[in-house]
Short mmCIF file of N, CA, C and O in Angstrom, two decimals:
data_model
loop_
_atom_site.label_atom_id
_atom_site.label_comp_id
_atom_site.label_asym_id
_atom_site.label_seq_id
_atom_site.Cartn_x
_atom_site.Cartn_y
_atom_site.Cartn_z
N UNK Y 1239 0.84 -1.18 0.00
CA UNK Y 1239 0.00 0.00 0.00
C UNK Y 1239 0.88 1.24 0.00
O UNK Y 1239 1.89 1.30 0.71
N UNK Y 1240 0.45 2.36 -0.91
CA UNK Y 1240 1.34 3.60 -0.99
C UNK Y 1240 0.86 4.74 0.09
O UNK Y 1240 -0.12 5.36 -0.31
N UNK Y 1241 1.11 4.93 0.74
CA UNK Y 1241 1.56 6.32 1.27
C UNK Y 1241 1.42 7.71 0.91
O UNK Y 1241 2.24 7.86 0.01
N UNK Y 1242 0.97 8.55 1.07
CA UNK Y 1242 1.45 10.05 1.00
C UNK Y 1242 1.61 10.80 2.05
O UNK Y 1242 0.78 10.81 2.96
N UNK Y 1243 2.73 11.56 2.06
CA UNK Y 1243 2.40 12.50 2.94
C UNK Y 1243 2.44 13.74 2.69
O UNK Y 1243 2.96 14.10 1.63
N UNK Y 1244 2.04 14.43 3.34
CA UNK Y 1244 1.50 15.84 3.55
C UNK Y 1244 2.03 16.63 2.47
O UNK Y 1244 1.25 16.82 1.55
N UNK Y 1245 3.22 17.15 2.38
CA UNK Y 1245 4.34 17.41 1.43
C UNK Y 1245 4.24 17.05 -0.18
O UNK Y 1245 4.34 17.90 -1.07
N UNK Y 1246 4.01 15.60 -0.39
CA UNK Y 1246 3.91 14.65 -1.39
C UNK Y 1246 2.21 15.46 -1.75
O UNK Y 1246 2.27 16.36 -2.58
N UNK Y 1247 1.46 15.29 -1.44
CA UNK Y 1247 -0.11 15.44 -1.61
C UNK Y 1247 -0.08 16.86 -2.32
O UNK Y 1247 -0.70 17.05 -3.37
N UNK Y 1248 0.72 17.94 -1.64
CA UNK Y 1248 0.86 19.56 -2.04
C UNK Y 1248 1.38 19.58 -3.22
O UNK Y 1248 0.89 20.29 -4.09
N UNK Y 1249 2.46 18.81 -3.44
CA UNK Y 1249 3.30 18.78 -4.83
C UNK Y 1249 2.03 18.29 -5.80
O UNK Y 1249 1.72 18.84 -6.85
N UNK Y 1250 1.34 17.11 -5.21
CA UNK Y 1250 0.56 16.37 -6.44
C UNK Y 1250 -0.70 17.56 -6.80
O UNK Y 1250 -0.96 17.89 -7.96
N UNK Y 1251 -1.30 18.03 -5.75
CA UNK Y 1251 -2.08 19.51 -5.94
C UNK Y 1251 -1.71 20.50 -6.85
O UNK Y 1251 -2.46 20.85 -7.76
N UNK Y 1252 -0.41 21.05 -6.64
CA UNK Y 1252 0.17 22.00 -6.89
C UNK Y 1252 0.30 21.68 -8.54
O UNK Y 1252 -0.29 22.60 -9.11
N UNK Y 1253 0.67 21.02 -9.24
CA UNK Y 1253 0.73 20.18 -10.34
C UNK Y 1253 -0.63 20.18 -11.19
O UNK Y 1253 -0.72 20.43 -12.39
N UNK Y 1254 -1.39 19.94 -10.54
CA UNK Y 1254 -2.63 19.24 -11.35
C UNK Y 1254 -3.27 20.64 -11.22
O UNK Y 1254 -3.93 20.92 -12.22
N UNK Y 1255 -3.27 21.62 -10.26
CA UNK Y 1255 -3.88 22.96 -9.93
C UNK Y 1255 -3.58 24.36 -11.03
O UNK Y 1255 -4.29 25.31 -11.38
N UNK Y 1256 -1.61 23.75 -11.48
CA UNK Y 1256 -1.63 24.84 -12.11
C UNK Y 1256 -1.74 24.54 -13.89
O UNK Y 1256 -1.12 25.15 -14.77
N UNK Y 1257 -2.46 23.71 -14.02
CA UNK Y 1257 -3.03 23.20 -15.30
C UNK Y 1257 -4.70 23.72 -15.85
O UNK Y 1257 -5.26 23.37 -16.89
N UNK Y 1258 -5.27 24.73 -14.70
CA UNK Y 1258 -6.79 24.52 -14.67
C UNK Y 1258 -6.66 26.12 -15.47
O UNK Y 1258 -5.67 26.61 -16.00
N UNK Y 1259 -8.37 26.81 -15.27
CA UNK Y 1259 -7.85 27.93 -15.97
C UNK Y 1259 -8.86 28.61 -14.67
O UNK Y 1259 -9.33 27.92 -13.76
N UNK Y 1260 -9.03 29.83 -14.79
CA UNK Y 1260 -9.61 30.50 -13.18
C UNK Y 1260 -11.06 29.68 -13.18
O UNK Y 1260 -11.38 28.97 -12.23
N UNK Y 1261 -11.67 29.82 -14.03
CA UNK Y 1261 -13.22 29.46 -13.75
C UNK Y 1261 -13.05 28.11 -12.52
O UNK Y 1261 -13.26 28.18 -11.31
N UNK Y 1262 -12.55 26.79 -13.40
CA UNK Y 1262 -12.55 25.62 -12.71
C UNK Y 1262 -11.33 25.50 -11.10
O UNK Y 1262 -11.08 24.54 -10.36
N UNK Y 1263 -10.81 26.98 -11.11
CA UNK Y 1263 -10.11 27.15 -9.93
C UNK Y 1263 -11.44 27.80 -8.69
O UNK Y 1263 -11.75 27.72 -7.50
N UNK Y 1264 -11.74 28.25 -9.60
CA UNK Y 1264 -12.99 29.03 -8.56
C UNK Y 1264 -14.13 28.12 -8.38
O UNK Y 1264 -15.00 28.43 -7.57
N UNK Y 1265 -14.23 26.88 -9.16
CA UNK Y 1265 -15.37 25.97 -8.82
C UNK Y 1265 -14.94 24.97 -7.61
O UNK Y 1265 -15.65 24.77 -6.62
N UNK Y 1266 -13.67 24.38 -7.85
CA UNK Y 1266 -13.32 23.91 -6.93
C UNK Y 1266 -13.28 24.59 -5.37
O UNK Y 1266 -13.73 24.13 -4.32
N UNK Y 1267 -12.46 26.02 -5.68
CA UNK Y 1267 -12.49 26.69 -4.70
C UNK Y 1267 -13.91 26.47 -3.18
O UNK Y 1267 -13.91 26.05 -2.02
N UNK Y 1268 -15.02 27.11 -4.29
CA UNK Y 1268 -16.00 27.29 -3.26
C UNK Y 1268 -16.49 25.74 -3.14
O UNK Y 1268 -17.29 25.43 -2.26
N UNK Y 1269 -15.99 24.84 -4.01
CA UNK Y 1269 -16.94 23.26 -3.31
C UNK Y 1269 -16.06 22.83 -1.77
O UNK Y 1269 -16.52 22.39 -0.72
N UNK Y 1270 -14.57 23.17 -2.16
CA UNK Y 1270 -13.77 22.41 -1.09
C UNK Y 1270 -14.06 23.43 0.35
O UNK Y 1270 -14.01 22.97 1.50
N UNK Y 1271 -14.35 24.75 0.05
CA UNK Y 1271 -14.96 26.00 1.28
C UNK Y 1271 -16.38 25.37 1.85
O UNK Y 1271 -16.88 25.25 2.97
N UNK Y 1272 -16.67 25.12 0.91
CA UNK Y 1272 -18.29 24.43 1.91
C UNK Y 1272 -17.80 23.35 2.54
O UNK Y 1272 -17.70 23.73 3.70
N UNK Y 1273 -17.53 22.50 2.50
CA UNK Y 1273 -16.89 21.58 2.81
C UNK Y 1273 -15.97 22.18 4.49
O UNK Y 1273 -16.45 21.85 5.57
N UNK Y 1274 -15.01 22.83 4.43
CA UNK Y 1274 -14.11 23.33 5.40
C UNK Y 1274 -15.05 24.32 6.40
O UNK Y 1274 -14.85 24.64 7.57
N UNK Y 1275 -16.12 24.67 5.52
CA UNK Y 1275 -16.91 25.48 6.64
C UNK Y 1275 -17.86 24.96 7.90
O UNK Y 1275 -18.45 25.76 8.62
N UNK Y 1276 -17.92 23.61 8.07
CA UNK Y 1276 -18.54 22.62 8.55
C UNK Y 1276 -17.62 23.00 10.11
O UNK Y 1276 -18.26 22.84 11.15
N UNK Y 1277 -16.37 23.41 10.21
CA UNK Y 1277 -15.82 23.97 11.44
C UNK Y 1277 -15.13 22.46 12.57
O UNK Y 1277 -14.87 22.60 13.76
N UNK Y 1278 -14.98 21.12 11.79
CA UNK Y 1278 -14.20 20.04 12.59
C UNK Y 1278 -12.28 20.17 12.06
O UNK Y 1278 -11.60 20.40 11.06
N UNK Y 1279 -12.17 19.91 13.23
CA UNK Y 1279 -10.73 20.01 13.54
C UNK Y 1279 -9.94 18.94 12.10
O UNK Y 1279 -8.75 19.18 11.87
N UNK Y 1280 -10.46 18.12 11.46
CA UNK Y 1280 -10.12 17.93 9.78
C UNK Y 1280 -9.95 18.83 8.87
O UNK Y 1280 -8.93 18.89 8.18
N UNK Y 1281 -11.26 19.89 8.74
CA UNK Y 1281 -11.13 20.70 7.54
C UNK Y 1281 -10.33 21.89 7.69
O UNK Y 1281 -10.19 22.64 6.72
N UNK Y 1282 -9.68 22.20 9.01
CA UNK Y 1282 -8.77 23.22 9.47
C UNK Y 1282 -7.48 23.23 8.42
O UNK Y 1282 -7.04 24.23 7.86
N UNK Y 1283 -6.94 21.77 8.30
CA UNK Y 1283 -5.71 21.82 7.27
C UNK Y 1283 -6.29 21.64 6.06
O UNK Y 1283 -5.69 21.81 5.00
N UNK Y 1284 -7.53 21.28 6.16
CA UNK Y 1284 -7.77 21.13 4.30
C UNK Y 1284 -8.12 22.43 3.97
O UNK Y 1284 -7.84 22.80 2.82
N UNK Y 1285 -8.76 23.33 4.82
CA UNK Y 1285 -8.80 24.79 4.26
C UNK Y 1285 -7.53 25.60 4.30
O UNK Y 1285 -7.42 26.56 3.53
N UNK Y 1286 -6.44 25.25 5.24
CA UNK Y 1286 -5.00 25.63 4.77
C UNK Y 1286 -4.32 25.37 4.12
O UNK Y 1286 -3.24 25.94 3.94
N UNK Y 1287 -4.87 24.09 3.34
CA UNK Y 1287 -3.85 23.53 2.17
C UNK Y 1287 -4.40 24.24 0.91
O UNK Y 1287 -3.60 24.70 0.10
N UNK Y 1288 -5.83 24.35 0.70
CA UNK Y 1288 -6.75 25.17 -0.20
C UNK Y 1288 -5.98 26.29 -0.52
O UNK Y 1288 -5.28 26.46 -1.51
N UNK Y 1289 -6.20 27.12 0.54
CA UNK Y 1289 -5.70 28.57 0.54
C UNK Y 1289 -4.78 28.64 0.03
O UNK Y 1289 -4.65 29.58 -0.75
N UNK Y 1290 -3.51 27.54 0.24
CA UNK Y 1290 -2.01 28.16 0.07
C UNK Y 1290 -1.70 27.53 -1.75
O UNK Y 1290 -0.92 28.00 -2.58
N UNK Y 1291 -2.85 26.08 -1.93
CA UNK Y 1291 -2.91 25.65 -3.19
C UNK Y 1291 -3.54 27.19 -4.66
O UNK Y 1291 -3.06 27.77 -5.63
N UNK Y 1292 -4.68 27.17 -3.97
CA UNK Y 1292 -5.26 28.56 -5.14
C UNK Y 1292 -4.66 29.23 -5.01
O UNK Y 1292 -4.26 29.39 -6.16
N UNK Y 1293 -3.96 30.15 -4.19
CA UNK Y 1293 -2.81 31.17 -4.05
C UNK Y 1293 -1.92 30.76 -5.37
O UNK Y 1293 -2.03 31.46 -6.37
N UNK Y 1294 -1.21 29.85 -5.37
CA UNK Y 1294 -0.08 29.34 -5.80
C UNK Y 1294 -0.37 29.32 -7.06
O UNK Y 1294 0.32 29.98 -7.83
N UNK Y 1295 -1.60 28.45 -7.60
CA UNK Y 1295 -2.03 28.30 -9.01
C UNK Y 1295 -2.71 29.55 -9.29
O UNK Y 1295 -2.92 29.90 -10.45
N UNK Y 1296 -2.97 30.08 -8.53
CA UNK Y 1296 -3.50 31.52 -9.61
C UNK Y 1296 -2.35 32.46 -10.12
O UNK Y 1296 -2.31 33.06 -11.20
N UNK Y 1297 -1.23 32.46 -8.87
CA UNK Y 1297 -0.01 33.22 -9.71
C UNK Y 1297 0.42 32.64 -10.51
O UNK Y 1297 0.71 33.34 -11.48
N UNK Y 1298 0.75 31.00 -10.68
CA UNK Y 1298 1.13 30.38 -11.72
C UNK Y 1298 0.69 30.49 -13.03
O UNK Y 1298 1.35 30.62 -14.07
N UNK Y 1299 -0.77 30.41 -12.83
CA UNK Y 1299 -1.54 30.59 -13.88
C UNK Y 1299 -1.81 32.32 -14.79
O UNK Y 1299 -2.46 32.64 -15.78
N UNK Y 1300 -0.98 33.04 -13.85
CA UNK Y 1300 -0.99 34.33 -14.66
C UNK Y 1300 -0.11 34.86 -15.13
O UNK Y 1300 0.00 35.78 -15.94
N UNK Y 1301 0.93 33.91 -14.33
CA UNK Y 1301 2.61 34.22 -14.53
C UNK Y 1301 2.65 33.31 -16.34
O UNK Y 1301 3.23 33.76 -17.32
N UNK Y 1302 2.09 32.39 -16.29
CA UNK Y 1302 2.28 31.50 -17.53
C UNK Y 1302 2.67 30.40 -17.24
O UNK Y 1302 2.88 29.56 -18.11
#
């Protein structure tokens, strides 16, 4: 069985994130926010991984 960790998962995000174009950044965006808005001690890092993922791919994605 494979493994990921934390680190590994961001890279695989980060990758597949800066391939999208804004629309389907912003769809995902608000599905994975509903989701994190539910307020359990899980969606705390998945809404920090969010944040720091769309951050990343939107400069990517404007930078080229």
């Amino acid at each position: 069985m494979h493994t990921l960790s934390v680190d590994t998962l961001r890279v695989d995000i980060f990758k597949e994130l800066i391939n999208w174009d804004q629309e389907k950044l912003s769809e995902v965006y608000e599905y994975v926010k509903n989701l994190a808005s539910k307020e359990n001690s899980e969606t705390s890092l998945l809404q920090e991984l969010l944040d720091t993922s769309v951050d990343y791919a939107i400069k990517a994605h404007k930078t080229g």
